[in-house]
Coordinates of C-alpha atoms in Angstrom, one line a residue:
M1 CA 119.3 13.2 -38.9
R2 CA 116.5 15.5 -38.0
I3 CA 117.2 18.9 -39.4
V4 CA 114.9 22.0 -38.8
L5 CA 115.4 25.0 -40.9
L6 CA 113.9 28.2 -39.5
S7 CA 113.3 31.7 -40.7
P8 CA 112.2 33.9 -37.8
K9 CA 109.3 36.4 -38.3
G10 CA 110.5 39.7 -39.6
P11 CA 109.7 43.3 -38.8
L12 CA 106.4 43.3 -40.8
Y13 CA 105.2 40.2 -38.7
R14 CA 106.3 40.9 -35.3
H15 CA 102.9 42.4 -34.3
R16 CA 99.8 40.3 -34.0
G17 CA 98.0 40.1 -37.3
G18 CA 100.9 41.7 -39.2
I19 CA 100.7 44.6 -41.7
F20 CA 100.7 42.8 -45.0
K21 CA 98.1 40.1 -45.8
K22 CA 99.9 36.7 -46.5
S23 CA 98.9 36.9 -50.1
L24 CA 101.3 39.7 -50.8
R25 CA 104.3 37.6 -50.0
Y26 CA 106.7 35.6 -52.3
A27 CA 108.1 32.3 -51.0
P28 CA 111.7 32.8 -50.0
L29 CA 114.5 30.6 -51.4
T30 CA 116.9 30.3 -48.4
L31 CA 115.2 27.5 -46.6
T32 CA 114.4 25.5 -49.6
T33 CA 117.9 26.1 -51.1
L34 CA 119.5 24.8 -47.7
A35 CA 117.2 21.8 -47.6
A36 CA 118.3 20.7 -51.1
L37 CA 122.0 20.9 -50.0
V38 CA 121.6 18.3 -47.2
P39 CA 123.9 15.4 -48.3
E40 CA 121.8 12.3 -49.3
E41 CA 124.1 9.9 -47.2
L42 CA 122.8 11.6 -44.0
G43 CA 119.3 10.5 -44.5
G44 CA 118.0 13.9 -43.5
E45 CA 114.5 14.3 -42.2
I46 CA 114.0 18.0 -43.1
T47 CA 111.4 20.5 -41.8
A48 CA 111.4 24.0 -43.1
L49 CA 109.6 26.6 -40.9
D50 CA 108.9 30.3 -42.0
E51 CA 107.5 32.0 -38.8
G52 CA 106.1 34.8 -41.0
I53 CA 103.3 32.4 -42.0
Q54 CA 103.1 29.7 -39.3
E55 CA 103.6 29.1 -35.6
I56 CA 106.7 27.5 -34.4
D57 CA 106.5 24.6 -31.8
P58 CA 109.1 25.5 -29.1
E59 CA 109.1 21.9 -28.1
L60 CA 110.0 20.4 -31.5
E61 CA 112.7 17.8 -31.6
A62 CA 115.8 18.0 -33.9
D63 CA 119.4 17.0 -34.1
L64 CA 120.2 20.4 -35.4
V65 CA 118.2 23.7 -35.9
G66 CA 119.6 26.0 -38.7
I67 CA 118.3 29.6 -38.5
T68 CA 118.7 32.2 -41.2
V69 CA 119.2 35.8 -39.9
I70 CA 118.8 39.3 -41.4
T71 CA 119.4 42.2 -39.2
G72 CA 115.8 42.9 -38.4
T73 CA 115.2 39.3 -37.3
A74 CA 118.4 38.9 -35.3
P75 CA 116.8 39.4 -31.8
R76 CA 114.1 36.9 -32.6
A77 CA 116.7 34.5 -34.1
Y78 CA 118.8 34.7 -31.0
E79 CA 115.7 34.1 -28.8
W80 CA 114.9 31.0 -30.7
A81 CA 118.6 29.8 -30.8
D82 CA 119.0 30.3 -27.0
L83 CA 115.8 28.4 -26.3
F84 CA 116.8 25.4 -28.4
R85 CA 120.3 25.4 -27.0
E86 CA 119.0 25.4 -23.4
R87 CA 117.2 22.2 -24.3
G88 CA 120.4 20.6 -25.6
T89 CA 119.6 21.0 -29.3
P90 CA 122.7 22.3 -31.5
V91 CA 122.0 25.5 -33.3
A92 CA 123.7 26.8 -36.5
L93 CA 123.2 30.5 -37.5
G94 CA 123.8 32.0 -40.9
G95 CA 122.6 34.6 -43.3
P96 CA 123.5 38.3 -44.0
H97 CA 123.5 39.4 -40.4
V98 CA 125.7 36.6 -39.3
T99 CA 128.1 37.4 -42.1
L100 CA 128.4 40.9 -41.0
M101 CA 128.4 40.2 -37.2
P102 CA 129.8 36.7 -36.7
E103 CA 131.2 37.3 -33.3
E104 CA 127.9 38.5 -32.0
A105 CA 126.0 35.6 -33.5
A106 CA 128.6 33.0 -32.2
E107 CA 127.4 34.0 -28.6
H108 CA 124.0 32.4 -29.6
A109 CA 125.1 29.4 -31.6
D110 CA 127.1 26.2 -31.6
S111 CA 128.3 27.1 -35.2
V112 CA 127.9 30.1 -37.5
V113 CA 128.2 30.1 -41.3
V114 CA 129.7 33.1 -42.8
G115 CA 129.1 34.0 -46.4
Y116 CA 127.3 31.9 -49.0
A117 CA 126.6 28.4 -47.8
E118 CA 126.6 26.1 -50.8
E119 CA 129.9 24.5 -49.8
S120 CA 130.0 25.1 -46.1
W121 CA 126.5 24.0 -45.1
P122 CA 127.0 20.3 -46.4
R123 CA 130.4 20.3 -44.7
L124 CA 128.9 21.5 -41.4
L125 CA 126.2 18.7 -41.5
R126 CA 128.9 16.0 -42.3
D127 CA 131.0 17.3 -39.4
L128 CA 128.0 17.2 -37.0
A129 CA 127.3 13.7 -38.1
G130 CA 130.8 12.8 -37.4
G131 CA 131.0 14.5 -34.0
R132 CA 133.5 17.2 -35.1
L133 CA 131.2 20.2 -35.3
Q134 CA 133.3 23.4 -35.8
G135 CA 132.3 26.8 -34.3
R136 CA 132.6 28.7 -37.7
Y137 CA 132.4 27.8 -41.4
E138 CA 133.5 30.3 -44.0
Q139 CA 132.6 30.7 -47.7
G140 CA 135.4 29.1 -49.8
P141 CA 137.3 31.1 -52.5
A142 CA 136.1 28.7 -55.2
H143 CA 132.4 29.4 -54.4
S144 CA 130.0 28.8 -57.4
L145 CA 126.4 28.5 -58.1
A146 CA 126.9 26.0 -60.9
G147 CA 125.6 22.3 -60.5
M148 CA 123.5 23.0 -57.5
P149 CA 120.3 20.9 -56.8
L150 CA 116.9 22.5 -57.3
P151 CA 115.4 24.1 -54.3
R152 CA 113.0 21.9 -52.2
R153 CA 110.0 24.0 -52.6
D154 CA 107.7 21.2 -51.6
L155 CA 108.7 21.9 -47.9
L156 CA 106.8 25.2 -47.9
P157 CA 102.9 25.5 -48.0
R158 CA 102.0 26.8 -51.4
G159 CA 98.8 28.5 -50.3
A160 CA 100.6 30.7 -47.7
Y161 CA 102.3 32.8 -50.4
L162 CA 101.3 34.9 -53.3
T163 CA 103.5 32.5 -55.2
T164 CA 106.0 29.8 -54.5
N165 CA 107.4 30.1 -58.2
T166 CA 110.5 32.1 -57.1
V167 CA 113.7 31.7 -59.0
E168 CA 117.4 32.9 -58.5
A169 CA 119.7 33.2 -61.5
T170 CA 122.4 35.4 -60.0
R171 CA 123.6 36.5 -56.6
G172 CA 125.4 39.7 -55.4
C173 CA 125.9 43.0 -57.1
C174 CA 128.8 44.9 -58.8
H175 CA 128.0 48.2 -57.3
D176 CA 129.1 49.6 -53.8
C177 CA 126.4 51.8 -52.5
E178 CA 127.1 53.2 -49.1
F179 CA 124.0 51.9 -47.5
C180 CA 123.9 48.4 -49.1
V181 CA 124.5 45.2 -47.1
V182 CA 125.7 43.2 -50.2
P183 CA 129.1 44.6 -51.0
S184 CA 129.9 44.6 -47.3
A185 CA 128.9 41.1 -46.6
W186 CA 129.9 39.4 -50.0
G187 CA 132.0 41.9 -52.0
T188 CA 131.1 43.2 -55.4
R189 CA 131.6 40.1 -57.5
P190 CA 128.3 38.8 -58.9
F191 CA 127.8 35.0 -59.1
Q192 CA 125.7 33.4 -61.8
K193 CA 124.0 30.1 -62.4
P194 CA 124.5 28.7 -65.9
V195 CA 121.7 29.8 -68.0
E196 CA 120.6 26.3 -68.9
E197 CA 120.2 25.5 -65.2
V198 CA 118.0 28.5 -64.7
V199 CA 115.9 27.3 -67.5
E200 CA 115.8 23.8 -66.1
D201 CA 114.6 25.3 -62.9
I202 CA 111.8 27.3 -64.4
R203 CA 110.7 24.3 -66.5
S204 CA 110.4 22.3 -63.2
L205 CA 107.9 24.8 -61.8
G206 CA 105.4 24.1 -64.5
S207 CA 104.1 27.8 -64.2
R208 CA 103.9 30.7 -66.7
R209 CA 104.4 33.2 -64.0
I210 CA 107.7 33.5 -62.1
V211 CA 109.5 36.0 -59.8
F212 CA 113.2 36.3 -59.9
L213 CA 114.6 37.3 -56.4
D214 CA 118.0 38.4 -57.7
L215 CA 119.2 41.6 -56.2
N216 CA 120.4 43.0 -59.6
L217 CA 119.5 40.8 -62.5
V218 CA 121.4 43.0 -65.0
A219 CA 124.7 43.4 -63.1
D220 CA 126.5 41.5 -65.9
T221 CA 124.8 42.7 -69.1
E222 CA 126.2 39.8 -71.2
Y223 CA 124.8 37.3 -69.0
A224 CA 121.5 39.1 -68.6
G225 CA 121.2 39.2 -72.4
A226 CA 121.8 35.5 -72.7
L227 CA 119.3 34.8 -69.9
F228 CA 116.6 36.9 -71.6
E229 CA 117.2 35.2 -75.0
A230 CA 116.7 31.7 -73.3
L231 CA 113.5 32.9 -71.6
I232 CA 111.8 34.0 -74.8
P233 CA 110.9 30.4 -76.1
L234 CA 109.5 29.6 -72.5
N235 CA 106.6 32.1 -72.9
V236 CA 106.7 33.0 -69.3
S237 CA 105.7 36.3 -67.5
W238 CA 108.2 37.4 -64.9
F239 CA 108.9 40.0 -62.4
G240 CA 112.2 40.9 -60.8
L241 CA 114.7 43.6 -59.6
S242 CA 117.0 45.9 -61.7
T243 CA 118.8 49.2 -61.8
V244 CA 117.9 52.3 -63.8
L245 CA 120.9 51.2 -66.1
L246 CA 118.6 48.7 -67.8
A247 CA 116.4 51.4 -69.3
L248 CA 119.5 53.1 -70.7
N249 CA 120.5 50.0 -72.6
E250 CA 118.1 49.9 -75.6
R251 CA 119.0 46.4 -76.7
L252 CA 118.9 44.8 -73.3
L253 CA 115.6 46.5 -72.4
D254 CA 114.0 45.2 -75.6
L255 CA 115.3 41.6 -74.8
C256 CA 114.0 42.0 -71.2
A257 CA 110.6 42.9 -72.6
R258 CA 110.5 40.2 -75.1
S259 CA 111.6 37.7 -72.5
G260 CA 108.3 38.2 -70.6
C261 CA 109.3 40.9 -68.1
R262 CA 106.0 42.4 -66.6
G263 CA 107.4 44.2 -63.6
L264 CA 110.6 45.4 -62.0
L265 CA 111.6 46.8 -58.6
V266 CA 113.9 49.7 -59.3
G267 CA 115.8 51.7 -56.7
F268 CA 115.6 55.4 -57.6
E269 CA 116.5 56.3 -54.0
S270 CA 116.3 60.1 -54.2
L271 CA 115.4 63.0 -56.5
S272 CA 118.6 64.8 -55.4
E273 CA 121.8 64.5 -57.4
E274 CA 123.8 65.2 -54.3
S275 CA 122.1 62.5 -52.3
V276 CA 122.7 59.7 -54.8
R277 CA 126.2 60.7 -55.3
S278 CA 126.9 60.8 -51.5
A279 CA 125.2 57.3 -51.1
G280 CA 127.6 55.9 -53.7
K281 CA 124.9 55.1 -56.2
R282 CA 126.7 57.1 -58.9
F283 CA 125.0 55.5 -61.9
N284 CA 121.6 57.0 -60.8
T285 CA 120.9 60.3 -62.4
P286 CA 117.7 62.0 -61.1
G287 CA 117.5 64.3 -64.1
K288 CA 117.1 61.2 -66.2
Y289 CA 114.4 59.5 -64.1
R290 CA 111.4 60.6 -66.3
E291 CA 113.0 59.2 -69.4
V292 CA 113.8 56.0 -67.4
I293 CA 110.2 55.5 -66.4
R294 CA 108.9 56.3 -69.8
R295 CA 111.3 53.7 -71.4
F296 CA 110.1 51.0 -69.1
H297 CA 106.4 52.0 -69.5
D298 CA 106.7 52.0 -73.2
K299 CA 107.8 48.3 -73.0
H300 CA 104.7 47.7 -70.7
I301 CA 106.9 47.0 -67.8
S302 CA 105.4 48.0 -64.5
L303 CA 107.6 49.7 -61.9
M304 CA 107.9 49.3 -58.1
G305 CA 109.9 52.5 -57.7
C306 CA 111.8 52.7 -54.4
F307 CA 112.9 55.9 -52.6
V308 CA 114.9 56.5 -49.5
F309 CA 114.4 59.3 -47.0
G310 CA 116.9 60.5 -44.4
L311 CA 119.9 60.8 -46.5
D312 CA 122.2 63.7 -45.5
E313 CA 121.0 66.1 -48.2
D314 CA 117.3 65.5 -47.3
K315 CA 115.4 68.4 -45.8
P316 CA 111.7 68.6 -44.7
E317 CA 110.3 69.2 -48.3
V318 CA 111.7 66.0 -49.5
F319 CA 108.7 63.9 -48.6
H320 CA 106.0 65.9 -50.5
R321 CA 108.2 66.4 -53.5
T322 CA 109.0 62.7 -53.9
A323 CA 105.4 61.6 -53.4
E324 CA 104.2 64.1 -56.0
F325 CA 107.0 62.8 -58.4
A326 CA 105.7 59.3 -58.0
I327 CA 102.2 60.3 -58.7
E328 CA 102.9 62.6 -61.7
E329 CA 105.1 60.1 -63.3
K330 CA 102.7 57.3 -62.8
I331 CA 105.0 54.9 -61.0
D332 CA 102.9 51.8 -60.6
L333 CA 103.9 50.9 -57.0
P334 CA 105.9 53.6 -55.1
R335 CA 107.7 52.4 -52.0
F336 CA 109.3 54.7 -49.4
A337 CA 111.9 53.6 -46.8
I338 CA 113.9 55.3 -44.1
A339 CA 117.6 55.1 -44.5
T340 CA 118.9 52.4 -42.5
P341 CA 122.6 52.0 -41.5
F342 CA 122.9 48.2 -41.4
P343 CA 125.9 47.0 -39.3
G344 CA 129.0 46.5 -41.3
T345 CA 128.1 48.9 -44.1
P346 CA 130.1 52.0 -44.7
L347 CA 126.9 54.1 -43.8
Y348 CA 126.8 52.5 -40.3
Q349 CA 130.6 53.1 -39.9
R350 CA 130.3 56.7 -40.9
L351 CA 127.3 57.5 -38.7
E352 CA 128.9 55.7 -35.8
T353 CA 132.0 57.7 -36.2
E354 CA 129.9 60.8 -36.2
G355 CA 128.1 59.7 -33.1
R356 CA 124.7 59.6 -34.8
I357 CA 123.7 56.1 -34.1
L358 CA 120.8 56.2 -31.8
T359 CA 120.2 52.5 -31.0
R360 CA 121.6 49.0 -31.7
D361 CA 118.3 47.3 -31.2
W362 CA 118.5 45.4 -34.4
S363 CA 114.8 44.7 -34.5
L364 CA 114.2 48.4 -35.4
Y365 CA 116.6 48.0 -38.4
D366 CA 113.6 47.4 -40.8
G367 CA 113.6 50.4 -43.1
Q368 CA 110.7 52.1 -41.3
H369 CA 112.2 53.1 -38.0
V370 CA 114.6 55.9 -37.5
V371 CA 117.8 54.5 -35.8
F372 CA 120.1 57.5 -36.4
Q373 CA 120.1 61.2 -36.0
P374 CA 119.2 62.8 -39.4
K375 CA 121.3 65.8 -40.5
H376 CA 118.7 68.4 -41.4
M377 CA 115.6 67.3 -39.4
G378 CA 114.5 65.5 -36.2
V379 CA 113.8 61.9 -35.6
E380 CA 110.0 62.5 -35.5
D381 CA 110.2 64.7 -38.7
L382 CA 111.7 61.8 -40.5
L383 CA 109.3 59.3 -39.2
R384 CA 106.2 61.3 -39.8
G385 CA 107.4 62.7 -43.1
T386 CA 107.7 59.1 -44.4
E387 CA 104.3 58.3 -43.3
R388 CA 102.9 61.3 -45.0
A389 CA 104.6 60.3 -48.2
W390 CA 103.0 56.8 -48.1
K391 CA 99.6 58.3 -47.4
R392 CA 100.0 60.9 -50.3
A393 CA 101.0 58.3 -52.8
Y394 CA 98.3 55.9 -51.9
G395 CA 95.4 58.2 -51.4
L396 CA 92.5 57.1 -53.8
R397 CA 92.9 60.1 -56.0
S398 CA 96.6 59.5 -56.2
V399 CA 96.1 55.8 -57.0
G400 CA 93.7 56.8 -59.8
R401 CA 96.1 59.4 -61.2
R402 CA 99.0 56.8 -61.3
L403 CA 97.0 54.1 -62.9
V404 CA 94.5 55.7 -65.2
G405 CA 95.3 55.0 -68.8
S406 CA 97.7 52.3 -67.9
Y407 CA 97.8 49.2 -70.1
R408 CA 100.2 47.4 -67.8
Q409 CA 98.1 44.7 -66.1
P410 CA 95.5 47.2 -64.7
F411 CA 93.6 44.8 -62.5
Q412 CA 96.7 43.3 -60.8
A413 CA 98.1 46.9 -60.4
L414 CA 94.8 48.0 -58.7
A415 CA 94.8 45.0 -56.3
L416 CA 98.4 45.6 -55.3
N417 CA 97.8 49.3 -54.8
L418 CA 94.9 48.7 -52.5
G419 CA 97.2 46.3 -50.5
Y420 CA 99.8 49.0 -50.2
R421 CA 97.1 51.6 -49.4
Y422 CA 96.3 49.4 -46.4
Y423 CA 100.0 49.4 -45.4
A424 CA 100.3 53.1 -45.9
H425 CA 97.4 53.9 -43.6
H426 CA 98.5 51.7 -40.7
L427 CA 102.1 52.6 -40.4
D428 CA 101.2 54.8 -37.3
R429 CA 99.8 51.7 -35.6
F430 CA 102.8 49.4 -36.2
Y431 CA 105.9 51.6 -36.4
T432 CA 106.8 53.9 -33.6
C433 CA 110.1 55.2 -32.0
E434 CA 109.0 54.5 -28.5
A435 CA 112.2 52.4 -28.1
L436 CA 114.3 55.6 -28.7
A437 CA 112.4 57.8 -26.1

């Protein structure tokens, strides 16, 4: 059976040349995980294609094309799906957007996979081989990450990414933030791989530098502690995602640092107490952010601090205030996004009820377009204000102020900052609201 697994190019790659250079990207795990789940008895001839780094041959031959879909890539995914189906090739669609919008996706597919695919994807393939393909496959109630095969990382070109040493230990998140896709698509129950299986996966990489792609690695503090303990003997350096709660747990933070953590993406979201509360991120306390940042930095852990603009309490002064905070507190890599009401989330439902959704062109749902009417400013104000925050935080003097005196991987931090500086100064070329005019 000839199986093609396809990830359509996303928002940052839809324009010729893209914004980011390829070297800033981490290899995704979706395609390689699906490839590993293909039942051996089917004799699968598997091709994995990431359109973000390579061209796709529209004439390719396959017995099945499986496409993973996030909201921002949905139109592109449907374009590919329609093309292959017109040629008589069956298409299966899955991923977060399909889980949130299965009826829409079903219009472009022979089969859709809703939820996590560890059990349903092999079943779909066996049904296809037996001539009984169903139109929809659902995640089962007994879903587990235990006992799964290692991802087929050999199917992606190593040189096209910053690293292919990406690992997953957990999946999901226990929180229910209004804007987040995760609880709407998969609920608030986190799933975990047995720690020994995570260790086996890391050992198989043969690398001392790894990246955890988990959305919230410390959702379960007991599990996180056991994982960090197991990482210490491996002598690895790792990067991942966490919430501010890690900094407030002294024992877990110490274990995290000892386990080799060198950098974390942390969602601060807003400097406004009212904004974080209204967004449902009740565990974030802006008044404690300075202490949180200091605690991470004291452990020599770099921070990619993420902020969201356009929440209902935001007014025009929010952009300068937030950028200045990032500079003054020496956040290693600040990131700014525009609030995006992804379909199926409580935020989308609320804004739709209020008549504030401006477009359902999913390709604009990328965190840098304005797809809704802000409460206290205009669409153009939000777009340009976000652009100014990027440029302020990544001005040369600002970069110097944030990094001077840092003992946290200074050369790597400078290289990444220069990459983000390029991004910051090209937003106006790639992101416009012409589609909303």
